[in-house]
Tab-separated table of C-alpha atoms in Angstrom:
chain	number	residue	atom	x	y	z
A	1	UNK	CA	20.494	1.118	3.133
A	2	UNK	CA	21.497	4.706	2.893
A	3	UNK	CA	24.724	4.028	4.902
A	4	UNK	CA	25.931	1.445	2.190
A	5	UNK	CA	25.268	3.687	-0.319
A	6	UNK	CA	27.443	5.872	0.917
A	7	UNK	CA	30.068	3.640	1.883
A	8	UNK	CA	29.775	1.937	-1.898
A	9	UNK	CA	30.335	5.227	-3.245
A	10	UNK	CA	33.389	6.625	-0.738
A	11	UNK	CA	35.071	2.622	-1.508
A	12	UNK	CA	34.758	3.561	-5.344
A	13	UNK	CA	32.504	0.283	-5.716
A	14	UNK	CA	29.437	-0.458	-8.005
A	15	UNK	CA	26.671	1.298	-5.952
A	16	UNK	CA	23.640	-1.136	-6.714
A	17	UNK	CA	20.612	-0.069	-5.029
A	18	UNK	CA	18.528	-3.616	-4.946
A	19	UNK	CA	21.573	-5.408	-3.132
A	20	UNK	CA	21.914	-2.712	-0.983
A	21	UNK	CA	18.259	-3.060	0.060
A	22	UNK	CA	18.202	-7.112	0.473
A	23	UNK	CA	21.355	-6.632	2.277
A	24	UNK	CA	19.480	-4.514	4.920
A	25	UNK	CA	16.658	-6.731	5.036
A	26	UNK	CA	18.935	-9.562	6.361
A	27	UNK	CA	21.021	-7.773	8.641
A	28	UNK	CA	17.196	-6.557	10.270
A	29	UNK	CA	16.045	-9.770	9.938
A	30	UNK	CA	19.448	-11.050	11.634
A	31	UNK	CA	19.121	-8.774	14.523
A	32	UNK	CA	15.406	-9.829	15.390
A	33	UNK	CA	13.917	-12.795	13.364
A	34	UNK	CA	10.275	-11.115	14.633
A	35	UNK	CA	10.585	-8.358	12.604
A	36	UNK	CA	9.177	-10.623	9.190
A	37	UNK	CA	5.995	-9.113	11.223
A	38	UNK	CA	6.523	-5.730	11.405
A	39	UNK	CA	4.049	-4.009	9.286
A	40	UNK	CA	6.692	-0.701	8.954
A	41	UNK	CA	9.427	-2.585	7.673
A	42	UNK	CA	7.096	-4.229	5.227
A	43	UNK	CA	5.623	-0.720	3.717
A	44	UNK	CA	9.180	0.783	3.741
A	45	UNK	CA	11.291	-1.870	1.950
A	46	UNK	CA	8.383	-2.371	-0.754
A	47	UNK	CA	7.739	1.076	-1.410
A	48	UNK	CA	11.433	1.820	-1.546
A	49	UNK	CA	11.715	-1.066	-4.197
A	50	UNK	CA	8.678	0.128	-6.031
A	51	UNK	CA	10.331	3.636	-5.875
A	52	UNK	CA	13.548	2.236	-7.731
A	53	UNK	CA	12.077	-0.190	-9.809
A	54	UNK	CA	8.971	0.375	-11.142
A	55	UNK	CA	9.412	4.653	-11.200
A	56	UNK	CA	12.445	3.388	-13.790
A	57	UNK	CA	10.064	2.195	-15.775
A	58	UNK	CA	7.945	4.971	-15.533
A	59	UNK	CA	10.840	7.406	-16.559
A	60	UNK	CA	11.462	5.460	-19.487
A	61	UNK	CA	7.885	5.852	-20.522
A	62	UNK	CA	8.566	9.773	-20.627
A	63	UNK	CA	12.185	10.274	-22.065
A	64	UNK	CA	10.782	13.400	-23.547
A	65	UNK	CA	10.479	14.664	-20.019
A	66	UNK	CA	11.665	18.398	-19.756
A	67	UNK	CA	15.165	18.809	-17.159
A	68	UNK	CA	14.526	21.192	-14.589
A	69	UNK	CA	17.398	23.290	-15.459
A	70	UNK	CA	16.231	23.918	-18.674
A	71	UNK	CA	13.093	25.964	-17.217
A	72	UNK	CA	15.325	28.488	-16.202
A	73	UNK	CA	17.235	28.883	-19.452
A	74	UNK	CA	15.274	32.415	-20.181
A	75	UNK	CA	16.723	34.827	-17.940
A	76	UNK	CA	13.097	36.027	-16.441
A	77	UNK	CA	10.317	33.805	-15.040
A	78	UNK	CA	7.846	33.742	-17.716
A	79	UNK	CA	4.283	32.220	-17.309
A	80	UNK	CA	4.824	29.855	-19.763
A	81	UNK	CA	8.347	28.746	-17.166
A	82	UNK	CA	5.789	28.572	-14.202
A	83	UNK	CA	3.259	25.933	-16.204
A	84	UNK	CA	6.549	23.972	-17.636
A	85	UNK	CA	7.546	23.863	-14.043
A	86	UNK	CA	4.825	23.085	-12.303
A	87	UNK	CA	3.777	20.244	-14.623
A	88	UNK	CA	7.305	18.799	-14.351
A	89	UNK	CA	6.761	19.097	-10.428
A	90	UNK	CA	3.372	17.307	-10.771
A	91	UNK	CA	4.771	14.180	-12.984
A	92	UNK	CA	7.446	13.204	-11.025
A	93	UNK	CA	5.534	13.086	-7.534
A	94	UNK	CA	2.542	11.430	-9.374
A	95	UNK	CA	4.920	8.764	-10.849
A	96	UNK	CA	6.994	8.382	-7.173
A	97	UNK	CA	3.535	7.933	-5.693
A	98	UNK	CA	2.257	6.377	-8.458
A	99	UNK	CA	6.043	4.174	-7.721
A	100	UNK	CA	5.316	3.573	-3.998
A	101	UNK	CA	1.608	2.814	-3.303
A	102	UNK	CA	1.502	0.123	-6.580
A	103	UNK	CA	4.195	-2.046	-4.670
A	104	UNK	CA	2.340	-1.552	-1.123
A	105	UNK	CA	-1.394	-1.708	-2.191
A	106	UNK	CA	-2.109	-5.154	-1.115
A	107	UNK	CA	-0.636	-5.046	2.319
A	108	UNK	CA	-2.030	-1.510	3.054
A	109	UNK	CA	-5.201	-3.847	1.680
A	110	UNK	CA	-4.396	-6.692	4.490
A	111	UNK	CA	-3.507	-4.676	7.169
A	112	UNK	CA	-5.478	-1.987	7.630
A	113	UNK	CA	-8.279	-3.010	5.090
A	114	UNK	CA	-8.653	0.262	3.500
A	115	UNK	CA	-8.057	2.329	-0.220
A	116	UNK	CA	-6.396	5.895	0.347
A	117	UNK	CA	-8.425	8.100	-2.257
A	118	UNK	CA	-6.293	11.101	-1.137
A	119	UNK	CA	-3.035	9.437	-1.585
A	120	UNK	CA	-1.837	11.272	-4.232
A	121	UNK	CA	-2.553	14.755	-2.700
A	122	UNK	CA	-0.808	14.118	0.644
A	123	UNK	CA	2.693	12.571	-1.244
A	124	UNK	CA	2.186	15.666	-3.370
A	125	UNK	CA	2.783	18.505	-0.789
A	126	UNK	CA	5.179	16.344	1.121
A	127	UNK	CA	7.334	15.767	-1.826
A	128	UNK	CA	8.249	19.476	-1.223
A	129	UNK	CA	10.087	18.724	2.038
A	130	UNK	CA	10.482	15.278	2.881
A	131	UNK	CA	13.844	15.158	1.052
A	132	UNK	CA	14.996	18.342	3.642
A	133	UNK	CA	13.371	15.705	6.505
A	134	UNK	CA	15.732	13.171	5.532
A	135	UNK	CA	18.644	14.775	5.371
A	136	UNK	CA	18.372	17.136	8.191
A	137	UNK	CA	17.833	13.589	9.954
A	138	UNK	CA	20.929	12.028	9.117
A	139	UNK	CA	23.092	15.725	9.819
A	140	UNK	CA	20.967	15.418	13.388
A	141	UNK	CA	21.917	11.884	14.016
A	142	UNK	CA	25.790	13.026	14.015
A	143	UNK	CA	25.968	16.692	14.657
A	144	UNK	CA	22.472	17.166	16.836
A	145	UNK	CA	24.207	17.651	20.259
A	146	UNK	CA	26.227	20.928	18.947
A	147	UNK	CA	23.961	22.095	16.205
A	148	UNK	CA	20.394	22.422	18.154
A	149	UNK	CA	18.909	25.334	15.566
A	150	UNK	CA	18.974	22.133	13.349
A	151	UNK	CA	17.249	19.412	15.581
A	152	UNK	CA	14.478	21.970	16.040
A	153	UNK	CA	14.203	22.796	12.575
A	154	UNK	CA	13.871	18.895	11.872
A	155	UNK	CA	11.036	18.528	14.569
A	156	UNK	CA	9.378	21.679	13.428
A	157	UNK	CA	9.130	20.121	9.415
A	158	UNK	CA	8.411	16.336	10.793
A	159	UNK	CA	5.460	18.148	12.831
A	160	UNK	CA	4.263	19.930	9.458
A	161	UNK	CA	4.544	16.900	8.271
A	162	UNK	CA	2.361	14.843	10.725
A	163	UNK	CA	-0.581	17.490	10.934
A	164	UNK	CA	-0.753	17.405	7.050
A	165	UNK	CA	-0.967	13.609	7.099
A	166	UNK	CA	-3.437	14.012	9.839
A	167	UNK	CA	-6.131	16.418	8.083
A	168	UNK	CA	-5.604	14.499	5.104
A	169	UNK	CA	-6.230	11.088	6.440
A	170	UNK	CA	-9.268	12.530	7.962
A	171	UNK	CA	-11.372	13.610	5.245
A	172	UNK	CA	-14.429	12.387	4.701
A	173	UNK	CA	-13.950	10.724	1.552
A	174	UNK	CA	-9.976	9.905	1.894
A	175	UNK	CA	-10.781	6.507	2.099
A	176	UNK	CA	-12.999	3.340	1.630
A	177	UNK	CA	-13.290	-0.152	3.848
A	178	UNK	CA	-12.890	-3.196	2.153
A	179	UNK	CA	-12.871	-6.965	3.537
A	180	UNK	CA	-9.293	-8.649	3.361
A	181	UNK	CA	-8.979	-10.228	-0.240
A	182	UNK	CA	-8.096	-13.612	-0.842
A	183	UNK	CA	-4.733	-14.842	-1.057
A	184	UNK	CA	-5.089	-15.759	-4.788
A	185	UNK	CA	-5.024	-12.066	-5.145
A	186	UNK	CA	-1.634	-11.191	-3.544
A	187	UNK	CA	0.014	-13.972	-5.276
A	188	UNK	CA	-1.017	-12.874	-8.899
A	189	UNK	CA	-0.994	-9.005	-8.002
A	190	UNK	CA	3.165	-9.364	-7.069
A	191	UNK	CA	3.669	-12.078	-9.519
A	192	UNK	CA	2.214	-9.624	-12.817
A	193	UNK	CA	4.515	-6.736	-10.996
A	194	UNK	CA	7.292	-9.063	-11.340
A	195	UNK	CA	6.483	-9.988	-15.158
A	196	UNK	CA	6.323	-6.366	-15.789
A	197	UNK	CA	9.757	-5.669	-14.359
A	198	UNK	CA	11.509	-8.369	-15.119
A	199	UNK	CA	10.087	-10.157	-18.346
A	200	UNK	CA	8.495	-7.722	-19.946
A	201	UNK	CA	10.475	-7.497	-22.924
A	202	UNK	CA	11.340	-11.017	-23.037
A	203	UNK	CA	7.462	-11.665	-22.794
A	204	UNK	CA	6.680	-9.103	-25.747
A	205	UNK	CA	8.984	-11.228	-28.036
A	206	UNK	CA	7.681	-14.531	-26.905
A	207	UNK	CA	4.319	-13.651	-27.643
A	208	UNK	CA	4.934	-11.920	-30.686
A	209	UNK	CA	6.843	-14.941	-32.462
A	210	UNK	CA	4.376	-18.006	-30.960
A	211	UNK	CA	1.382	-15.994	-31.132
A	212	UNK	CA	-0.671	-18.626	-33.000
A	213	UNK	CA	0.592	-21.215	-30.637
A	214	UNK	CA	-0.505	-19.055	-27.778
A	215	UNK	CA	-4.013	-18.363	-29.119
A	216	UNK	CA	-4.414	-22.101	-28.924
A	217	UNK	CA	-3.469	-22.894	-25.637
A	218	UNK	CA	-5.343	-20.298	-24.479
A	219	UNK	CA	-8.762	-21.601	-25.914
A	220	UNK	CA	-8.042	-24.923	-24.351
A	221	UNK	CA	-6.979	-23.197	-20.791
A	222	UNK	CA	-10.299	-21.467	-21.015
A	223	UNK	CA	-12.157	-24.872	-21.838
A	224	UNK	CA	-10.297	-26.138	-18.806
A	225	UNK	CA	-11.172	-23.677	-16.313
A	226	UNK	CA	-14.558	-23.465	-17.739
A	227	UNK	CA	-14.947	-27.214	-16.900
A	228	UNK	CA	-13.163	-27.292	-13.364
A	229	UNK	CA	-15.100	-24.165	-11.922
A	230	UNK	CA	-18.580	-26.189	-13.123
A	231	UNK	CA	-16.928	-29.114	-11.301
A	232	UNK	CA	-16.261	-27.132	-8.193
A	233	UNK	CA	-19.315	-25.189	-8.003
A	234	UNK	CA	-21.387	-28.680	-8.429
A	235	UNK	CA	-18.979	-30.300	-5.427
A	236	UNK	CA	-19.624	-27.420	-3.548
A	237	UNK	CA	-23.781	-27.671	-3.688
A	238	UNK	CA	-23.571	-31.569	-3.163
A	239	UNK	CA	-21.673	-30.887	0.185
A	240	UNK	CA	-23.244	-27.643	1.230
A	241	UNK	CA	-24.045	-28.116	4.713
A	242	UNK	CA	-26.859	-26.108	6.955
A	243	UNK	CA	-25.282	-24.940	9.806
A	244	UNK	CA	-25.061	-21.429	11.746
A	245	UNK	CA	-21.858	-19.920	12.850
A	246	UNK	CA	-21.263	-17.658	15.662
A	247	UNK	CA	-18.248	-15.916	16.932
A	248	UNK	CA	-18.177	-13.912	19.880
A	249	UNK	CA	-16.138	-10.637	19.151
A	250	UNK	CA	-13.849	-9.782	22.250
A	251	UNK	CA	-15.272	-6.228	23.189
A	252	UNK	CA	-13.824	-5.716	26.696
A	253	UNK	CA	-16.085	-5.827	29.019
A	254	UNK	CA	-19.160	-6.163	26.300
A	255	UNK	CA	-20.872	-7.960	24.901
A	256	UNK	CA	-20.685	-8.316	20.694
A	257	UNK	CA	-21.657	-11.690	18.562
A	258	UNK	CA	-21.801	-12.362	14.419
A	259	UNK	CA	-24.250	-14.736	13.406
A	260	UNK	CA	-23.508	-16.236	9.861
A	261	UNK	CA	-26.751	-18.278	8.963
A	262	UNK	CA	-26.930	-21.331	6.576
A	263	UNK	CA	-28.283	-18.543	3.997
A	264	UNK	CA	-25.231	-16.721	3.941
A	265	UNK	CA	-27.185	-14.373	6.219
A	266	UNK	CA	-25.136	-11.910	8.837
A	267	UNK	CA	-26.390	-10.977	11.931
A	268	UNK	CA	-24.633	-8.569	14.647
A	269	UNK	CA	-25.802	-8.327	18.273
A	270	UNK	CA	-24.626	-5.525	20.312
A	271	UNK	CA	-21.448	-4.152	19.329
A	272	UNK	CA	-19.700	-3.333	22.733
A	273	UNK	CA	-18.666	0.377	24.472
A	274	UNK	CA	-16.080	1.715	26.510
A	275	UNK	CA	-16.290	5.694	27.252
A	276	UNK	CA	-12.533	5.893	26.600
A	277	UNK	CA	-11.650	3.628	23.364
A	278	UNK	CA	-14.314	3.270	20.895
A	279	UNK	CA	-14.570	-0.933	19.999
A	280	UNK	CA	-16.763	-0.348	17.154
A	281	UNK	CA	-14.013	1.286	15.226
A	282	UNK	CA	-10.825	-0.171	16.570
A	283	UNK	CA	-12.432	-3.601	17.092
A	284	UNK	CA	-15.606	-4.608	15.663
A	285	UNK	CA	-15.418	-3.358	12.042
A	286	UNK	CA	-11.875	-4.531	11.544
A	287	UNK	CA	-13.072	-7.577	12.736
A	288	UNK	CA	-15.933	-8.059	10.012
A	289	UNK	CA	-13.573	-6.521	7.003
A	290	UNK	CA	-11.323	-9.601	8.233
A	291	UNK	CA	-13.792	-12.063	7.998
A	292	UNK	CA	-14.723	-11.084	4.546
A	293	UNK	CA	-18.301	-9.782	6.015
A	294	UNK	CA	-19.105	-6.852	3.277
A	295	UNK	CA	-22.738	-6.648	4.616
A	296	UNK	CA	-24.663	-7.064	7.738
A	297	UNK	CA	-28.080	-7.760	6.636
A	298	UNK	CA	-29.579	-7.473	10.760
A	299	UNK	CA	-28.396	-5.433	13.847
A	300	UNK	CA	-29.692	-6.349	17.004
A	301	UNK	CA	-29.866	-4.601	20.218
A	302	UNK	CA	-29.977	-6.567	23.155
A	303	UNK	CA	-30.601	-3.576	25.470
A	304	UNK	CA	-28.801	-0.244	25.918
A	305	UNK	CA	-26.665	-0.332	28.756
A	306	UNK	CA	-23.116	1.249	28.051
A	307	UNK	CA	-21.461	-2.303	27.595
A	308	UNK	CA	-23.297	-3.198	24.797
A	309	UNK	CA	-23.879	-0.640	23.124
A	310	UNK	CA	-22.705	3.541	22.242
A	311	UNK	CA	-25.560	5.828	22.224
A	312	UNK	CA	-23.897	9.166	22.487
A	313	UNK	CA	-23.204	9.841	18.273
């Protein structure tokens, strides 16, 4: 995307970032059809987007924003300068992370079934040098073979950056599990972004000159939906069924089963153990968070050899 950029701008044409990034998206796509799956390319072309669109918005919110330059207007570095800086510094990450995560929430949600509490801290300190990162990268991807000094310098800031990513990500409290939500919820979470970007205005002054209308149709939607989730939830009760369901969880060589009872009940036996890659993390608890299992009311033990379950915590 950054190459077309370029090019838009050296061919004197209309440099517009969204085509520029759907343009990209086909021409990976193009390449290999397979990589609709790839997680990466997901996170990077939504956060991008999020980082264009929605961090617009953001800026408009705060045209009273202070310029950098004019920080420095007084010829010495007052304290009053430092706070004016560092609270400029602080807005714009918080609304480029603020930018980034809102557009890839749900699939960091799907994937990897977990909310970053930390988030903001770790695209903080990075905003100081991931800018350097990138464009270090793009002088090492021509010039790296005759300019080492700058291929190590590039390693040495992309290890900084790792290791900070690292401790962060491993704090005790830098994140939360939670089971995969339903698809209803992705659908609605990207189609209210899209309102807000695109018909927001539009939406303001629709509202604003049918409001009475709306008010109306409203009452009778809630009626509706009042009536069809009664419906449902009797439909549901009149074909409830009593049966047990059991998966086997592939531990290696394990042994690990769910029970789901008639009562909603969950029951885990054995959970599985190899010395050198830990199932219960990798395996088993992704596995529950993707079957929407919050709780597990009973843990059973079958017996403690090393294959079924990890004593050594």
């Amino acid at each position: 995307m950054s190459i077309l950029l370029i090019l838009a701008k050296n061919l004197h044409r209309r440099n517009d970032v969204i085509t520029s990034l759907l343009f990209s998206l086909d021409i990976i796509l193009i390449i290999n059809l397979y990589n609709i799956e790839n997680v990466g390319m997901w996170l990077s072309f939504l956060g991008t987007f999020g980082l264009v669109k929605l961090n617009l918005k953001f800026s408009e919110a705060y045209e009273k924003e202070i310029e950098l330059k004019d920080i420095f207007v007084d010829k010495k570095l007052k304290l009053q300068t430092l706070i004016k800086f560092i609270k400029i510094l602080f807005i714009k990450s918080l609304k480029t992370s603020l930018s980034v995560n809102i557009f890839i929430f749900p699939i960091i949600l799907y994937v990897y079934n977990t909310i970053s509490l930390t988030f903001f801290i770790s695209n903080f300190l990075v905003s100081f040098f991931i800018g350097w990162i990138i464009i270090l990268g793009y002088i090492c991807l021509f010039l790296g073979k005759f300019l080492k000094v700058l291929v190590f310098l590039e390693n040495f800031l992309l290890s900084i950056l790792f290791k900070l990513s690292n401790y962060i990500g491993n704090i005790k409290f830098s994140k939360v599990y939670v089971t995969t939500p339903n698809i209803i919820f992705f659908i609605l979470y990207y189609l209210i972004l899209m309102i807000y970007l695109f018909f927001k205005d539009k939406l303001k002054e629709y509202i604003y000159v049918n409001r009475n209308i709306i008010i109306l149709k409203l009452k009778i939607l809630i009626k509706f939906s009042f009536i069809i989730l009664l419906f449902l939830i009797l439909i549901k009760n009149i074909s409830k069924k009593d049966y047990i369901k059991i998966n086997f969880i592939d531990v290696g060589q394990g042994d690990c089963s769910l029970i789901t009872t008639s009562m909603k009940k969950t029951i885990l036996i054995d959970g599985g153990n190899n010395l050198e890659y830990d199932y219960g993390k990798n395996v088993v608890l992704p596995y529950l968070l993707k079957s929407g299992t919050k709780f597990v009311d009973y843990i059973i033990i079958s017996h403690f050899d090393s294959d079924h379950v990890r004593t050594d915590y």
